[in-house]
């Protein structure tokens, strides 16, 4: 049995996540920001356009949510780029990749890395993408993961928090997890001012 590789878990910090995305090759004109509430007034402070959202949950709440709504709801969409996590404590990195890879047509880029990675994994399974991800991003992760406002955890730490991504594809909202294809999607209803209003109600 192979021992699972472990990385330092990312801090839930928009500056660190923005640096991570930039190292992957995303243009510096894009970045992450905090969302301080789910009401209309708080959401009005989120810069626009907003093309993805990442949530950090206590892991127990993630499991409770899967029990409540199911591990998968609705049909999967082959246009959604999804990978499974193959490295312990890498859920933050995987969440960033889900946010970025499902928006390559909107994001400016400073390198070919993301396009090349998408091309090379286009026909790959979610499991194969996860296995290809680790060697491709390991150096970037090790250079950024220790940054932040708090002391970085040990790579082998048993972290009780989990990142999930929300992305819009074909005018539907997809919740993307790292172990299963959590393609829980919602049609964009007429009453919503943005798809993120639906994300926060989900």
Short mmCIF file of the C-alpha atoms (twelve columns), coordinates in Angstrom:
data_MODEL
# 
_entry.id   MODEL 
# 
loop_
_atom_site.group_PDB 
_atom_site.id 
_atom_site.type_symbol 
_atom_site.label_atom_id 
_atom_site.label_alt_id 
_atom_site.label_comp_id 
_atom_site.label_asym_id 
_atom_site.label_seq_id 
_atom_site.Cartn_x 
_atom_site.Cartn_y 
_atom_site.Cartn_z 
_atom_site.pdbx_PDB_model_num 
ATOM 1   C CA . UNK A 1   0.000   0.000  0.000   1 
ATOM 2   C CA . UNK A 2   1.370   3.415  -0.989  1 
ATOM 3   C CA . UNK A 3   1.637   6.112  1.655   1 
ATOM 4   C CA . UNK A 4   -0.491  9.156  0.822   1 
ATOM 5   C CA . UNK A 5   1.563   12.285 0.181   1 
ATOM 6   C CA . UNK A 6   0.782   15.170 2.548   1 
ATOM 7   C CA . UNK A 7   1.085   18.910 1.965   1 
ATOM 8   C CA . UNK A 8   0.865   21.914 4.263   1 
ATOM 9   C CA . UNK A 9   -2.768  23.016 4.311   1 
ATOM 10  C CA . UNK A 10  -3.493  26.448 2.833   1 
ATOM 11  C CA . UNK A 11  -4.663  29.252 5.065   1 
ATOM 12  C CA . UNK A 12  -8.097  30.630 4.178   1 
ATOM 13  C CA . UNK A 13  -6.562  33.932 3.175   1 
ATOM 14  C CA . UNK A 14  -7.458  35.794 -0.042  1 
ATOM 15  C CA . UNK A 15  -3.936  37.205 -0.421  1 
ATOM 16  C CA . UNK A 16  -2.385  33.737 -0.198  1 
ATOM 17  C CA . UNK A 17  -4.954  32.308 -2.626  1 
ATOM 18  C CA . UNK A 18  -4.382  35.166 -5.065  1 
ATOM 19  C CA . UNK A 19  -0.631  34.548 -4.932  1 
ATOM 20  C CA . UNK A 20  -1.279  30.859 -5.575  1 
ATOM 21  C CA . UNK A 21  -3.436  31.632 -8.611  1 
ATOM 22  C CA . UNK A 22  -0.820  34.040 -9.951  1 
ATOM 23  C CA . UNK A 23  1.885   31.387 -9.583  1 
ATOM 24  C CA . UNK A 24  -0.332  29.042 -11.597 1 
ATOM 25  C CA . UNK A 25  -0.381  31.687 -14.312 1 
ATOM 26  C CA . UNK A 26  -3.595  33.654 -13.673 1 
ATOM 27  C CA . UNK A 27  -3.323  37.339 -14.566 1 
ATOM 28  C CA . UNK A 28  -2.710  39.696 -11.639 1 
ATOM 29  C CA . UNK A 29  -5.866  41.584 -12.686 1 
ATOM 30  C CA . UNK A 30  -7.851  38.770 -10.986 1 
ATOM 31  C CA . UNK A 31  -7.820  37.865 -7.316  1 
ATOM 32  C CA . UNK A 32  -9.653  36.434 -4.336  1 
ATOM 33  C CA . UNK A 33  -11.393 38.511 -1.700  1 
ATOM 34  C CA . UNK A 34  -13.213 37.895 1.565   1 
ATOM 35  C CA . UNK A 35  -17.001 37.793 1.705   1 
ATOM 36  C CA . UNK A 36  -18.166 39.082 5.089   1 
ATOM 37  C CA . UNK A 37  -21.808 38.052 4.876   1 
ATOM 38  C CA . UNK A 38  -24.524 36.550 2.702   1 
ATOM 39  C CA . UNK A 39  -27.057 39.381 2.789   1 
ATOM 40  C CA . UNK A 40  -27.499 41.703 -0.184  1 
ATOM 41  C CA . UNK A 41  -25.536 44.548 1.432   1 
ATOM 42  C CA . UNK A 42  -22.511 42.352 2.184   1 
ATOM 43  C CA . UNK A 43  -22.582 40.796 -1.287  1 
ATOM 44  C CA . UNK A 44  -22.588 44.256 -2.858  1 
ATOM 45  C CA . UNK A 45  -19.001 44.697 -1.642  1 
ATOM 46  C CA . UNK A 46  -17.767 41.643 -3.536  1 
ATOM 47  C CA . UNK A 47  -15.870 42.957 -6.593  1 
ATOM 48  C CA . UNK A 48  -17.434 42.224 -9.948  1 
ATOM 49  C CA . UNK A 49  -17.260 40.237 -12.074 1 
ATOM 50  C CA . UNK A 50  -17.163 37.300 -9.673  1 
ATOM 51  C CA . UNK A 51  -16.608 34.010 -11.508 1 
ATOM 52  C CA . UNK A 52  -16.164 31.520 -8.655  1 
ATOM 53  C CA . UNK A 53  -16.497 31.144 -4.912  1 
ATOM 54  C CA . UNK A 54  -14.557 29.044 -2.406  1 
ATOM 55  C CA . UNK A 55  -16.014 28.144 0.982   1 
ATOM 56  C CA . UNK A 56  -14.191 26.759 4.002   1 
ATOM 57  C CA . UNK A 57  -16.337 24.471 6.139   1 
ATOM 58  C CA . UNK A 58  -15.713 22.399 9.255   1 
ATOM 59  C CA . UNK A 59  -15.379 18.907 7.813   1 
ATOM 60  C CA . UNK A 60  -18.281 17.656 9.946   1 
ATOM 61  C CA . UNK A 61  -20.575 20.150 8.183   1 
ATOM 62  C CA . UNK A 62  -19.398 18.942 4.760   1 
ATOM 63  C CA . UNK A 63  -20.309 15.389 5.718   1 
ATOM 64  C CA . UNK A 64  -23.658 16.518 7.119   1 
ATOM 65  C CA . UNK A 65  -24.390 18.374 3.872   1 
ATOM 66  C CA . UNK A 66  -23.626 15.299 1.781   1 
ATOM 67  C CA . UNK A 67  -26.012 13.271 3.929   1 
ATOM 68  C CA . UNK A 68  -28.692 15.953 3.567   1 
ATOM 69  C CA . UNK A 69  -28.546 16.526 -0.205  1 
ATOM 70  C CA . UNK A 70  -26.699 13.441 -1.416  1 
ATOM 71  C CA . UNK A 71  -23.199 13.022 -2.782  1 
ATOM 72  C CA . UNK A 72  -24.469 13.924 -6.220  1 
ATOM 73  C CA . UNK A 73  -27.633 15.639 -7.428  1 
ATOM 74  C CA . UNK A 74  -28.609 16.010 -11.052 1 
ATOM 75  C CA . UNK A 75  -26.648 14.948 -14.104 1 
ATOM 76  C CA . UNK A 76  -22.943 15.640 -14.374 1 
ATOM 77  C CA . UNK A 77  -21.753 17.976 -17.095 1 
ATOM 78  C CA . UNK A 78  -18.689 16.980 -19.136 1 
ATOM 79  C CA . UNK A 79  -17.944 20.699 -19.600 1 
ATOM 80  C CA . UNK A 80  -17.246 21.002 -15.868 1 
ATOM 81  C CA . UNK A 81  -13.556 20.493 -15.101 1 
ATOM 82  C CA . UNK A 82  -13.266 18.328 -12.013 1 
ATOM 83  C CA . UNK A 83  -10.415 16.518 -10.286 1 
ATOM 84  C CA . UNK A 84  -10.158 14.298 -7.237  1 
ATOM 85  C CA . UNK A 85  -7.739  14.979 -4.429  1 
ATOM 86  C CA . UNK A 86  -4.746  12.658 -4.311  1 
ATOM 87  C CA . UNK A 87  -2.688  14.511 -1.673  1 
ATOM 88  C CA . UNK A 88  -3.633  14.907 1.983   1 
ATOM 89  C CA . UNK A 89  -4.392  18.506 3.090   1 
ATOM 90  C CA . UNK A 90  -4.450  19.734 -0.526  1 
ATOM 91  C CA . UNK A 91  -8.155  20.619 -0.631  1 
ATOM 92  C CA . UNK A 92  -7.386  24.355 -0.741  1 
ATOM 93  C CA . UNK A 93  -5.148  23.871 -3.767  1 
ATOM 94  C CA . UNK A 94  -7.766  21.679 -5.452  1 
ATOM 95  C CA . UNK A 95  -10.462 24.290 -4.759  1 
ATOM 96  C CA . UNK A 96  -8.336  26.965 -6.430  1 
ATOM 97  C CA . UNK A 97  -7.783  24.685 -9.426  1 
ATOM 98  C CA . UNK A 98  -11.532 24.059 -9.729  1 
ATOM 99  C CA . UNK A 99  -12.192 27.808 -9.614  1 
ATOM 100 C CA . UNK A 100 -9.495  28.566 -12.175 1 
ATOM 101 C CA . UNK A 101 -9.837  25.680 -14.622 1 
ATOM 102 C CA . UNK A 102 -13.567 26.237 -15.052 1 
ATOM 103 C CA . UNK A 103 -12.959 29.884 -15.956 1 
ATOM 104 C CA . UNK A 104 -9.980  29.755 -18.311 1 
ATOM 105 C CA . UNK A 105 -12.016 31.391 -21.068 1 
ATOM 106 C CA . UNK A 106 -12.587 34.426 -18.807 1 
ATOM 107 C CA . UNK A 107 -9.280  34.750 -16.960 1 
ATOM 108 C CA . UNK A 108 -6.235  36.450 -18.407 1 
ATOM 109 C CA . UNK A 109 -3.048  34.433 -18.083 1 
ATOM 110 C CA . UNK A 110 0.638   35.181 -17.689 1 
ATOM 111 C CA . UNK A 111 1.901   31.729 -18.712 1 
ATOM 112 C CA . UNK A 112 0.918   28.624 -20.677 1 
ATOM 113 C CA . UNK A 113 0.896   26.285 -17.661 1 
ATOM 114 C CA . UNK A 114 -2.881  26.226 -17.132 1 
ATOM 115 C CA . UNK A 115 -3.712  25.842 -20.826 1 
ATOM 116 C CA . UNK A 116 -1.146  23.062 -21.198 1 
ATOM 117 C CA . UNK A 117 -2.423  21.295 -18.072 1 
ATOM 118 C CA . UNK A 118 -6.011  21.480 -19.321 1 
ATOM 119 C CA . UNK A 119 -5.015  20.199 -22.772 1 
ATOM 120 C CA . UNK A 120 -2.999  17.313 -21.323 1 
ATOM 121 C CA . UNK A 121 -5.836  16.224 -18.994 1 
ATOM 122 C CA . UNK A 122 -8.773  16.985 -21.301 1 
ATOM 123 C CA . UNK A 123 -9.789  13.351 -21.737 1 
ATOM 124 C CA . UNK A 124 -8.530  12.192 -18.328 1 
ATOM 125 C CA . UNK A 125 -10.699 10.973 -15.472 1 
ATOM 126 C CA . UNK A 126 -11.039 13.003 -12.285 1 
ATOM 127 C CA . UNK A 127 -8.720  10.496 -10.591 1 
ATOM 128 C CA . UNK A 128 -6.064  10.815 -13.291 1 
ATOM 129 C CA . UNK A 129 -6.223  14.602 -13.124 1 
ATOM 130 C CA . UNK A 130 -5.626  14.425 -9.388  1 
ATOM 131 C CA . UNK A 131 -2.580  12.220 -9.879  1 
ATOM 132 C CA . UNK A 132 -1.191  14.563 -12.558 1 
ATOM 133 C CA . UNK A 133 -1.855  17.613 -10.384 1 
ATOM 134 C CA . UNK A 134 0.521   16.718 -7.537  1 
ATOM 135 C CA . UNK A 135 3.827   16.655 -9.456  1 
ATOM 136 C CA . UNK A 136 2.779   19.609 -11.622 1 
ATOM 137 C CA . UNK A 137 1.968   21.926 -8.703  1 
ATOM 138 C CA . UNK A 138 4.063   20.551 -5.822  1 
ATOM 139 C CA . UNK A 139 6.798   23.201 -6.116  1 
ATOM 140 C CA . UNK A 140 4.298   26.061 -6.361  1 
ATOM 141 C CA . UNK A 141 2.425   24.771 -3.321  1 
ATOM 142 C CA . UNK A 142 5.515   24.340 -1.162  1 
ATOM 143 C CA . UNK A 143 6.585   27.905 -1.925  1 
ATOM 144 C CA . UNK A 144 3.245   29.457 -0.926  1 
ATOM 145 C CA . UNK A 145 1.559   27.213 1.643   1 
ATOM 146 C CA . UNK A 146 3.584   28.489 4.609   1 
ATOM 147 C CA . UNK A 147 2.550   32.099 3.927   1 
ATOM 148 C CA . UNK A 148 -0.292  33.758 5.798   1 
ATOM 149 C CA . UNK A 149 -1.159  35.335 9.115   1 
ATOM 150 C CA . UNK A 150 -1.071  32.171 11.213  1 
ATOM 151 C CA . UNK A 151 1.554   29.508 11.827  1 
ATOM 152 C CA . UNK A 152 1.450   26.911 9.083   1 
ATOM 153 C CA . UNK A 153 0.304   23.458 10.217  1 
ATOM 154 C CA . UNK A 154 2.490   20.402 9.801   1 
ATOM 155 C CA . UNK A 155 1.958   18.589 6.493   1 
ATOM 156 C CA . UNK A 156 0.766   15.559 8.456   1 
ATOM 157 C CA . UNK A 157 -1.674  17.553 10.610  1 
ATOM 158 C CA . UNK A 158 -5.213  16.202 10.793  1 
ATOM 159 C CA . UNK A 159 -7.098  19.317 9.686   1 
ATOM 160 C CA . UNK A 160 -10.800 19.590 10.497  1 
ATOM 161 C CA . UNK A 161 -11.656 22.080 7.757   1 
ATOM 162 C CA . UNK A 162 -12.423 21.536 4.113   1 
ATOM 163 C CA . UNK A 163 -12.564 23.784 1.045   1 
ATOM 164 C CA . UNK A 164 -15.325 23.502 -1.564  1 
ATOM 165 C CA . UNK A 165 -15.621 25.422 -4.833  1 
ATOM 166 C CA . UNK A 166 -18.659 26.838 -6.580  1 
ATOM 167 C CA . UNK A 167 -18.431 27.569 -10.289 1 
ATOM 168 C CA . UNK A 168 -20.887 28.555 -12.987 1 
ATOM 169 C CA . UNK A 169 -20.959 26.473 -16.161 1 
ATOM 170 C CA . UNK A 170 -23.716 26.715 -18.774 1 
ATOM 171 C CA . UNK A 171 -25.712 29.010 -16.485 1 
ATOM 172 C CA . UNK A 172 -25.793 26.386 -13.748 1 
ATOM 173 C CA . UNK A 173 -24.064 26.413 -10.393 1 
ATOM 174 C CA . UNK A 174 -21.832 23.461 -9.519  1 
ATOM 175 C CA . UNK A 175 -20.505 22.587 -6.082  1 
ATOM 176 C CA . UNK A 176 -17.193 20.800 -6.531  1 
ATOM 177 C CA . UNK A 177 -15.647 18.634 -3.851  1 
ATOM 178 C CA . UNK A 178 -12.321 16.833 -3.904  1 
ATOM 179 C CA . UNK A 179 -13.110 13.163 -3.296  1 
ATOM 180 C CA . UNK A 180 -16.407 12.706 -5.125  1 
ATOM 181 C CA . UNK A 181 -17.976 14.524 -8.020  1 
ATOM 182 C CA . UNK A 182 -20.233 16.809 -6.018  1 
ATOM 183 C CA . UNK A 183 -21.885 18.282 -9.071  1 
ATOM 184 C CA . UNK A 184 -24.810 19.725 -7.158  1 
ATOM 185 C CA . UNK A 185 -26.211 22.202 -9.608  1 
ATOM 186 C CA . UNK A 186 -28.963 24.778 -9.675  1 
ATOM 187 C CA . UNK A 187 -30.606 26.520 -12.590 1 
ATOM 188 C CA . UNK A 188 -30.338 30.305 -12.513 1 
ATOM 189 C CA . UNK A 189 -33.830 31.494 -11.464 1 
ATOM 190 C CA . UNK A 190 -35.293 34.716 -12.773 1 
ATOM 191 C CA . UNK A 191 -35.508 36.352 -9.338  1 
ATOM 192 C CA . UNK A 192 -31.770 36.142 -8.594  1 
ATOM 193 C CA . UNK A 193 -29.588 39.180 -9.213  1 
ATOM 194 C CA . UNK A 194 -26.538 36.933 -9.625  1 
ATOM 195 C CA . UNK A 195 -25.715 33.257 -9.534  1 
ATOM 196 C CA . UNK A 196 -23.816 33.855 -6.298  1 
ATOM 197 C CA . UNK A 197 -27.058 34.792 -4.573  1 
ATOM 198 C CA . UNK A 198 -28.078 31.207 -5.324  1 
ATOM 199 C CA . UNK A 199 -24.716 29.843 -4.132  1 
ATOM 200 C CA . UNK A 200 -25.145 31.435 -0.741  1 
ATOM 201 C CA . UNK A 201 -28.665 30.043 -0.400  1 
ATOM 202 C CA . UNK A 202 -27.524 26.571 -1.392  1 
# 
